[in-house]
Tab-separated table of C-alpha atoms and ligand atoms in Angstrom:
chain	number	residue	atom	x	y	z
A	1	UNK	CA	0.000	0.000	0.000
A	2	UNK	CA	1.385	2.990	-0.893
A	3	UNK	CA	1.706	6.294	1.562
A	4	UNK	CA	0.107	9.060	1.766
A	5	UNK	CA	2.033	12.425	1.672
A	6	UNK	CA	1.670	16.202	2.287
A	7	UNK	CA	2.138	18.750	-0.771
A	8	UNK	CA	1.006	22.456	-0.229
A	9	UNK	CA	-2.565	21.777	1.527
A	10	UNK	CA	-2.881	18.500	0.121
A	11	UNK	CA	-2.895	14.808	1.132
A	12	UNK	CA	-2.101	12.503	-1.886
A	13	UNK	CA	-0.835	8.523	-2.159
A	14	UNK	CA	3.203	9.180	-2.841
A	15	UNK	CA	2.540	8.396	-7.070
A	16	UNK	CA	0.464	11.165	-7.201
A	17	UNK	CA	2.708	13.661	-5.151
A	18	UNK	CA	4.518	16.274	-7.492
A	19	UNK	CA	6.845	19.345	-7.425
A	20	UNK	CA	7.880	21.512	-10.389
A	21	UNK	CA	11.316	21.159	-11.606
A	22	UNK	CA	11.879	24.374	-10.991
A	23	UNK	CA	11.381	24.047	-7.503
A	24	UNK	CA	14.615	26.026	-5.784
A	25	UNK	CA	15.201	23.004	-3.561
A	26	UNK	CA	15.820	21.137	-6.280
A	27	UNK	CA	18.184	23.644	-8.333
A	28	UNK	CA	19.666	25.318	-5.293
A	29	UNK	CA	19.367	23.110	-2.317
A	30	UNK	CA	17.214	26.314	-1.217
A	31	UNK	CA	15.143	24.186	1.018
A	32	UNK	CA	15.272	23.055	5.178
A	33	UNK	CA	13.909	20.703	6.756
A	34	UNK	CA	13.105	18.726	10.164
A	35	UNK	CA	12.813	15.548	11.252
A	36	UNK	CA	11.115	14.475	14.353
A	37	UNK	CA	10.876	10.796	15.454
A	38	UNK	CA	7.407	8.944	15.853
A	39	UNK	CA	7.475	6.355	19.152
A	40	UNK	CA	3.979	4.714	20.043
A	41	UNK	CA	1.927	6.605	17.598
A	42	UNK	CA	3.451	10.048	19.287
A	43	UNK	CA	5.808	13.138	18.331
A	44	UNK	CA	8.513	13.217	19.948
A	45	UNK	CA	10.496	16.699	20.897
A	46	UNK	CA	7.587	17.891	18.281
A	47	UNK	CA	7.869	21.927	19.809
A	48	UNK	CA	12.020	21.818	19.577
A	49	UNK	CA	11.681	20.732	16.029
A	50	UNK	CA	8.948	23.883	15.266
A	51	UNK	CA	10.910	26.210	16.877
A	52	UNK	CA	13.871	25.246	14.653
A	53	UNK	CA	12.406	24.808	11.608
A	54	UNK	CA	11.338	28.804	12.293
A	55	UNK	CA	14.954	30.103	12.670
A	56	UNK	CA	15.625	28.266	9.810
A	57	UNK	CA	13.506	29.994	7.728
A	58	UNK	CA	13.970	33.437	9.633
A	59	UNK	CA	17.991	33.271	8.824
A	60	UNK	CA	17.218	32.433	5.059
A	61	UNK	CA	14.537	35.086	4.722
A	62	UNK	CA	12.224	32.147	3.652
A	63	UNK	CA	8.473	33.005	4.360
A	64	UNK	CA	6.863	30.729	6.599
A	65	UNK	CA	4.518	28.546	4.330
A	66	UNK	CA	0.935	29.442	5.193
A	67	UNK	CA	0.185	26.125	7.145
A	68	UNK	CA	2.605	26.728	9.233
A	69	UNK	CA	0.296	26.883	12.237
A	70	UNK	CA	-1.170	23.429	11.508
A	71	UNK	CA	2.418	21.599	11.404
A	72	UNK	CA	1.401	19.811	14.716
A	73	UNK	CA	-1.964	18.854	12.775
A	74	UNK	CA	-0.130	17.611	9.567
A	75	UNK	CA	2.060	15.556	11.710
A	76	UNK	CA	-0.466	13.955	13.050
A	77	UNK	CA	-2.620	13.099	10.663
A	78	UNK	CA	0.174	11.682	8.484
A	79	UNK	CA	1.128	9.710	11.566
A	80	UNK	CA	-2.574	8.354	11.297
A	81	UNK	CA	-3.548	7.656	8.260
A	82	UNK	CA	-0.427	5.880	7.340
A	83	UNK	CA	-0.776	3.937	10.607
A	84	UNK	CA	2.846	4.561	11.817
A	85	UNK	CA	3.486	3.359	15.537
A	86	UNK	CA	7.137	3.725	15.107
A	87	UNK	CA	8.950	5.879	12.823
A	88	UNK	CA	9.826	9.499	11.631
A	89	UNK	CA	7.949	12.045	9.780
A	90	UNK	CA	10.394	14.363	7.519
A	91	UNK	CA	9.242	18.039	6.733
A	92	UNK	CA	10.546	19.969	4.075
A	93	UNK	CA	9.959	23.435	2.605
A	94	UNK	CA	11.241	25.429	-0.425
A	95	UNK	CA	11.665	28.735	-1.197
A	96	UNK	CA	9.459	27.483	-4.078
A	97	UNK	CA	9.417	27.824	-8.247
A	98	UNK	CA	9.428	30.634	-9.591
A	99	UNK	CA	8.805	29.447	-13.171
A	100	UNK	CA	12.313	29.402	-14.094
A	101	UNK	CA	15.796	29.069	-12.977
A	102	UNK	CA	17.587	32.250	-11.050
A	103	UNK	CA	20.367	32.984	-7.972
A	104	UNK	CA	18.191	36.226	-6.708
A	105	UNK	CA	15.251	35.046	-4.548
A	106	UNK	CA	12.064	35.193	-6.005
A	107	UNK	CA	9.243	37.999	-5.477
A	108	UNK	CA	7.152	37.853	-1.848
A	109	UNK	CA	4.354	36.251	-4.492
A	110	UNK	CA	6.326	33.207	-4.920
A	111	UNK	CA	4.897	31.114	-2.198
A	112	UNK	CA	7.133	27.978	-0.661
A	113	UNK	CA	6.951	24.312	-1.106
A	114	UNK	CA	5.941	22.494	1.749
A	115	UNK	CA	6.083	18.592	1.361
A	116	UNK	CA	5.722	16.447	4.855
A	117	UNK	CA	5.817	12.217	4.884
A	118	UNK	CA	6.401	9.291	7.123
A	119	UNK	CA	9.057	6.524	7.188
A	120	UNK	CA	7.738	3.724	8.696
A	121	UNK	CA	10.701	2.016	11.272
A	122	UNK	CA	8.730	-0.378	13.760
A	123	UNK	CA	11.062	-1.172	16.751
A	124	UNK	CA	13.115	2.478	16.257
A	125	UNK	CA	13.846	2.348	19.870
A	126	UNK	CA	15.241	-0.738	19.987
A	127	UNK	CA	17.909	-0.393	17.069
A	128	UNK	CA	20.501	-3.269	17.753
A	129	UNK	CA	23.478	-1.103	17.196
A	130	UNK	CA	22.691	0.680	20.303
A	131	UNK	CA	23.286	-2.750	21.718
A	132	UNK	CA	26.717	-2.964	20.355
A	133	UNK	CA	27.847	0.697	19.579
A	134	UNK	CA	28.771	2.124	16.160
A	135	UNK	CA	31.917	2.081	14.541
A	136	UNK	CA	32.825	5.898	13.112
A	137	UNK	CA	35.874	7.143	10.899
A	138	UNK	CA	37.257	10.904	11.099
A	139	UNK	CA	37.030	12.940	8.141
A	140	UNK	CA	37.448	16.624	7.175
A	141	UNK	CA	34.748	19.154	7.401
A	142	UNK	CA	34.129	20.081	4.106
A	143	UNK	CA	30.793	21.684	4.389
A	144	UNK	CA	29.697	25.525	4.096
A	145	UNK	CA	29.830	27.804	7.495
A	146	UNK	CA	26.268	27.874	8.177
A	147	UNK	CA	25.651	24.485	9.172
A	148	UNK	CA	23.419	25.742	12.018
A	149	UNK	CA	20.859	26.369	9.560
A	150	UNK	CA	19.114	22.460	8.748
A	151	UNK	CA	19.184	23.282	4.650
A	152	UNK	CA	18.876	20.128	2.323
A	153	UNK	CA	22.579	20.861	1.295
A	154	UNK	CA	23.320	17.031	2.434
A	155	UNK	CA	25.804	16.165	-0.219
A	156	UNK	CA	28.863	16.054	1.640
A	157	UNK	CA	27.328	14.645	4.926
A	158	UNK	CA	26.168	11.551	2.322
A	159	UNK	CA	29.651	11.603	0.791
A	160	UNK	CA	31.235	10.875	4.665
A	161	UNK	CA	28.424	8.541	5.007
A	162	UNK	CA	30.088	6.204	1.759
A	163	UNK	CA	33.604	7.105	2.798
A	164	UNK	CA	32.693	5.559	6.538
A	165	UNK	CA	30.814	2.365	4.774
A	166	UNK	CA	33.888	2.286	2.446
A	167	UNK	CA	36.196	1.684	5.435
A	168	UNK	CA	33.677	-0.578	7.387
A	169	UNK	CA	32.188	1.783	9.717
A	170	UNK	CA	28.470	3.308	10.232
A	171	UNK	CA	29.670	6.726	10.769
A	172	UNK	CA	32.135	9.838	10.306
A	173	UNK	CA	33.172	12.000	12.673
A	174	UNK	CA	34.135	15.438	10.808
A	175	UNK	CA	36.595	17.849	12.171
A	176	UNK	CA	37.925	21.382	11.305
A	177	UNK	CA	40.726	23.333	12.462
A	178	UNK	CA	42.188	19.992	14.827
A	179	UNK	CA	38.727	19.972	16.235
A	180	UNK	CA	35.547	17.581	16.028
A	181	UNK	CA	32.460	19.348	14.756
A	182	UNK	CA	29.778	16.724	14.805
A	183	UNK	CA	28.666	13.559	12.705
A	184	UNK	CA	27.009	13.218	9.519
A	185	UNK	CA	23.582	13.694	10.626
A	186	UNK	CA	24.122	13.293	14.512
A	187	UNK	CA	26.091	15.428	17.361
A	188	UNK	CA	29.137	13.998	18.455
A	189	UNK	CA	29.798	13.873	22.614
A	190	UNK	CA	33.152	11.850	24.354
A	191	UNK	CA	32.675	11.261	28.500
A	192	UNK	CA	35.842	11.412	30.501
A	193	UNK	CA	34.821	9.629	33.905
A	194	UNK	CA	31.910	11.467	34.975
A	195	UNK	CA	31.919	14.190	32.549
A	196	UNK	CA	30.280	14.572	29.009
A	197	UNK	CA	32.203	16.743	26.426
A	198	UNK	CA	30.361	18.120	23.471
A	199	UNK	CA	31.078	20.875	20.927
A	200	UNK	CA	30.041	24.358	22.138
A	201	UNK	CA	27.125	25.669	20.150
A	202	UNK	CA	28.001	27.793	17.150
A	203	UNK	CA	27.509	28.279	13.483
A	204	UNK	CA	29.731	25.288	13.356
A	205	UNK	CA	27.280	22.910	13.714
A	206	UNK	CA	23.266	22.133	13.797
A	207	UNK	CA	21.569	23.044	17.096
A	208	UNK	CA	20.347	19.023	17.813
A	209	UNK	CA	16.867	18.656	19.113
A	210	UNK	CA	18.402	15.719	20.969
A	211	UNK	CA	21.377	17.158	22.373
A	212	UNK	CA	19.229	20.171	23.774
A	213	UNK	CA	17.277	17.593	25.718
A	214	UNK	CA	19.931	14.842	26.735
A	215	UNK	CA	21.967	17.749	27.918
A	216	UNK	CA	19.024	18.476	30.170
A	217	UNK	CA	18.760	15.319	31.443
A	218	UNK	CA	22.402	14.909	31.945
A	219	UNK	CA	22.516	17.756	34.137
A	220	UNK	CA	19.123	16.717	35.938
A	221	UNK	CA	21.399	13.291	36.893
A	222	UNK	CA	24.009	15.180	38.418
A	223	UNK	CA	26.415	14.369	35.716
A	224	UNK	CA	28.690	17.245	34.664
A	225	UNK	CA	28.470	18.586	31.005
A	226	UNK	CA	31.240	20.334	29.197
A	227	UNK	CA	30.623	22.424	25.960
A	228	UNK	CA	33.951	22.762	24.551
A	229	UNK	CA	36.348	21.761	21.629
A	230	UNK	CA	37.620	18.150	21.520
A	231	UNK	CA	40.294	16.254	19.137
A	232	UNK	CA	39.691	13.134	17.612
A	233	UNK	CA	43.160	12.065	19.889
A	234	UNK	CA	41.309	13.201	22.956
A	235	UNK	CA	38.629	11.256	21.396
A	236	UNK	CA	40.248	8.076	21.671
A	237	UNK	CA	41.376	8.196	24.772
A	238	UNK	CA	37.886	8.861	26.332
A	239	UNK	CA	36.273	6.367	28.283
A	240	UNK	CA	33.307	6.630	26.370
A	241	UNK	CA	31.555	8.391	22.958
A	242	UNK	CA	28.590	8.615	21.528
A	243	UNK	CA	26.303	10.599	19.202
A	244	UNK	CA	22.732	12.143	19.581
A	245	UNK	CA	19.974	13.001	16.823
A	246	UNK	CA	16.504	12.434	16.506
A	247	UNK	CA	16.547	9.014	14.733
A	248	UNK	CA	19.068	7.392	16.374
A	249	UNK	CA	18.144	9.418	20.246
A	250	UNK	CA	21.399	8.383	21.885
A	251	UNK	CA	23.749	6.201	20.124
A	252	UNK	CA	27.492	4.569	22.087
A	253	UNK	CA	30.120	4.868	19.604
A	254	UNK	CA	32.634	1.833	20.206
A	255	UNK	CA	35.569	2.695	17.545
A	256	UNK	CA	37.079	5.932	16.206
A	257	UNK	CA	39.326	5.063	12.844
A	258	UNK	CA	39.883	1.696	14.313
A	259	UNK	CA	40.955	2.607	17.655
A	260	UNK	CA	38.736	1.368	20.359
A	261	UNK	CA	37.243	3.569	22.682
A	262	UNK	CA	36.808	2.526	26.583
A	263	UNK	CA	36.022	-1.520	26.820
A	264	UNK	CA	34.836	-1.069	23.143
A	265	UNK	CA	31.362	-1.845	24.374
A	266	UNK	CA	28.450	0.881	25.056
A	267	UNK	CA	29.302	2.839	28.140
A	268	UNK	CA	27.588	3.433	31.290
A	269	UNK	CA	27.155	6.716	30.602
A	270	UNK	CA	25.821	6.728	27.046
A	271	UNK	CA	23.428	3.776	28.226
A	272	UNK	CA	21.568	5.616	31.058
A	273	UNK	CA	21.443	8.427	29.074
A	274	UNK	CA	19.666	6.674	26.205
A	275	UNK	CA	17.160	5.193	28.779
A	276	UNK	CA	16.738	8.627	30.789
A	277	UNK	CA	16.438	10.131	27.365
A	278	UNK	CA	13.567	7.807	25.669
A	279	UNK	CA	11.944	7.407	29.174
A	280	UNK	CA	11.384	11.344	29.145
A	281	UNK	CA	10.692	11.664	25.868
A	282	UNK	CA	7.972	9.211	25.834
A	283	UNK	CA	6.476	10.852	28.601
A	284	UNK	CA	6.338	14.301	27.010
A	285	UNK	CA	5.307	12.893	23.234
A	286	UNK	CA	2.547	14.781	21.652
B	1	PMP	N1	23.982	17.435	13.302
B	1	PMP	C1	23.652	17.211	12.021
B	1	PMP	C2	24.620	17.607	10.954
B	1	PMP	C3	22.420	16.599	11.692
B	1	PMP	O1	22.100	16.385	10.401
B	1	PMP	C4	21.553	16.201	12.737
B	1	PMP	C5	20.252	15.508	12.461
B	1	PMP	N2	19.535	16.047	11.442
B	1	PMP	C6	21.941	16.452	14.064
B	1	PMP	C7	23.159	17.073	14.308
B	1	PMP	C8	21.056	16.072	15.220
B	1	PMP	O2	19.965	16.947	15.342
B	1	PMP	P1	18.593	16.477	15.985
B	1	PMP	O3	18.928	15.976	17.360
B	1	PMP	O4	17.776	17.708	16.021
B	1	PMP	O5	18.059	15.399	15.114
């Protein structure tokens, strides 16, 4: 059976579901999007994910598309009628088509594109690698300065993705200047006994939903939180890693270019914060 999507007001099975080619997400990766993760039928961290997907559009002088006040609504009723229990929903909007292809922005008239559907993922909560930890490689960062604005620019994020499959592992870490930004699609974190190290917020990386709230809980354990700079060397010598993001929630990370970190098993740390973290979540899911 095949899904049923959001286009611009409209709910439609996926074959029927079109955008013009003109569409400046398609020519100019002029597009952002969210995506928030589905867990018994329920949004989870829905309100971080809206508040986002604003200052997204605010910093790229997008309009807001007009439904914008019925996101919550759309959400849901995708979640419905496609009958997803466990999953994500993925949001996107454009600064739309203006008929033609151009680098200025297009006239106020020129409304955006917004396009919302589900992935289906029963068990997301109970992904085996967060049994067994993820292997990740180090790479260079190699994407454009803004990359606290969520745009669909996701070329080079995909490229570390194959580079990290191409030497065995699930993941890259990427770092700049000596020091680790953040994964492909995830925050990156290290714990040195009882304290959690992660990347100071910045235009270096994406504000995570998930690290906003496991930070929270973190510091609601009584577990100290660092945001500063790390090195992939300090890195290896942690007792523990891991990696946050709305699909994955809180993932260990067991290996850094083939090094292994701690016992090379999940830590204690990244373990009670996964359970603190979907515990909560569940609780607050809308
Ligand atoms: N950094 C990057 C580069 C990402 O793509 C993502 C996930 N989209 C994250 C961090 C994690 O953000 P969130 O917790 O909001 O999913």
């Amino acid at each position: 059976m095949s899904r049923t999507v959001y286009v611009n007001g409209e709910y439609l099975p996926e074959e029927d579901a079109k955008i013009s080619i003109f569409d400046r997400s398609f020519l100019m990766a002029d597009g952002v999007y969210e995506v928030t993760s589905v867990l018994d039928g329920k949004l989870i961290d829905f309100e971080g994910h809206r508040v986002r997907l604003e200052r997204s559009l605010n910093e790229l002088d997008m309009q807001k598309p007009e439904a914008f006040d019925d996101l919550l609504d759309i959400h849901r009723e995708l979640v419905r009628v496609n009958d997803i229990t466990d999953g994500l929903v993925y949001l996107q909007v454009s600064r739309g088509s203006a008929g033609d292809r151009d680098f200025a922005y297009p006239s106020e008239d020129v409304k955006p594109t917004l396009v919302l559907f589900t992935q289906n993922k029963p068990g997301l909560a109970d992904s085996p690698a967060a049994k067994t930890g993820i292997k990740v490689i180090s790479i260079e960062d190699q994407r454009w300065g803004r990359r606290d604005i969520k745009t669909v620019q996701l070329l080079y994020p995909s490229m570390g993705k194959m580079m990290a499959k191409a030497a065995g592992c699930d993941d890259a870490w990427m770092v700049e200047d000596g020091h680790v930004t953040e994964g492909t699609s995830n925050n990156a974190y290290i714990v040195k006994g009882n304290t959690i190290i992660t990347r100071q917020l910045s235009n270096d990386i994406l504000h995570g939903i998930t690290r906003a709230a496991v930070l929270r809980f973190a510091e609601e354990a009584q577990m100290q939180v660092e945001e500063r700079l790390f090195t992939i060397d300090e890195a290896k010598q942690a007792d523990e890693a891991f990696v946050t993001s709305a699909s994955t929630f809180v993932m260990p990370v067991v290996e850094l270019d083939g090094e292994t970190i701690g016992a090379g098993t999940p830590g204690s740390v990244a373990t009670r914060l996964r359970e603190i973290y979907l515990e909560e979540s569940r609780k607050a899911a809308v």
